[in-house]
DNA sequence: AGCTTTCGCTACGACTCGTAGCGTAACTCT
DNA sequence: AGAGTTACGCTACGAGTCGTAGCGAAAGCT
């Protein structure tokens, strides 16, 4: 029995793999028996976000989430290994809202995405949860992987798409070496995401039009240097 | 050694400093009675860092720190309001190690500081603690202030000093408007700190010479555009 | 039907929290 | 030296959380 094997494996492993078979990845779901309630899944994630807003990270408890979602605490533990994994899933969805607007120029496109990202980070459930799970992930490699695949890597599409558009417009030269191009994309991603996060969460200053203008100017000017 | 110096200095300084570093209660330093043990302070902060390495943030408990430090749990609560404040102080000292090396050019100076910062972030007690307290600070304004004054603002000196040197070398034009210059300094700070943190903790990729080269190139090229 | 899995519920031991009370130690001022 | 004041270690406590186990009932499948 495949499922039995999976369960035994999961039980003998610390966290991580248990989640693998759940919501994020299409899993070898058992064909028989009572299926898991999709409504419960949605209610739990929604309740988690609400609890994050009200309580923050450290005071959020599994029991409280269960009560808010109208499910039993045991149901939570049947699906998620703990607070970390639950919160990652609860927040990951929010990042899919990000889109690359077509504002006509590379600078305007970047500015648009930066403003969206900043707005997302200003939502209390996002800002509270994101840093917390990143902090936990420094001691928990599976959790970091989960964050990377569920949140971070998905957003790199924005960088790639923006660059493709810029190429089409003739705003950026095409990098000959694909490896170098990939490294540049990673660099841009770290700079953009890092700067906005730091500005918002550490410096606690607003990401307004004026800051975005200065930032995009810096980024584009620097990009020309890097690709030269 | 460094810690001992800091503690002794703090104790020999007038009230404000000590109170601010240790507890948020603005009570005047009593001139009479048994003084607080500076050795206990040092032992507690050291134990906190050790516990962070071993346990991480979420599993670190006040009782464990007290045991490691060889003091009573009540002593911890007499000095710090809770885990957040304790960890901020325990980690803040580490950031004072950062120095701006004089490598002859602005690019080399920036590269040197970035490498130092990355090395600092790679220490397990730093990476684990920093993100955790930032996460908590999103729901705790006094804590954020504590982080800003104890850690962040103190490092801005690096940006200011680096720029002053670059001016002296004639590598950068002097910005006429002091307000604009201040905004530019803040922008640089957010970009540098944010990018390094994101690269290290989120992307989990090494900040090596090659990355630093690309990053400084981007930053300096962008800086020229911003100040143009 | 029979089988399988999930569900809600209750209960549990183990742990952490933050505080209170006590007697003692350390230092200052008179 | 003595009195006054504060910090210290220790113990104990109620409250809260954790993660798990066991139960009967519900919901799907063949």
Coordinates of C-alpha atoms in Angstrom, one line a residue, chain B residues 1 3 8 39 111 122 141 145 163-164 177:
Chain B
X1 CA 36.5 41.0 26.0
X3 CA 31.4 42.7 26.1
X8 CA 31.9 48.4 32.4
X39 CA 29.2 39.8 35.2
X111 CA 32.8 45.6 -1.3
X122 CA 26.2 34.0 8.3
X141 CA 6.5 49.8 18.1
X145 CA 12.5 51.7 18.1
X163 CA 30.5 58.9 1.1
X164 CA 32.7 61.4 2.8
X177 CA 20.8 69.9 -1.3

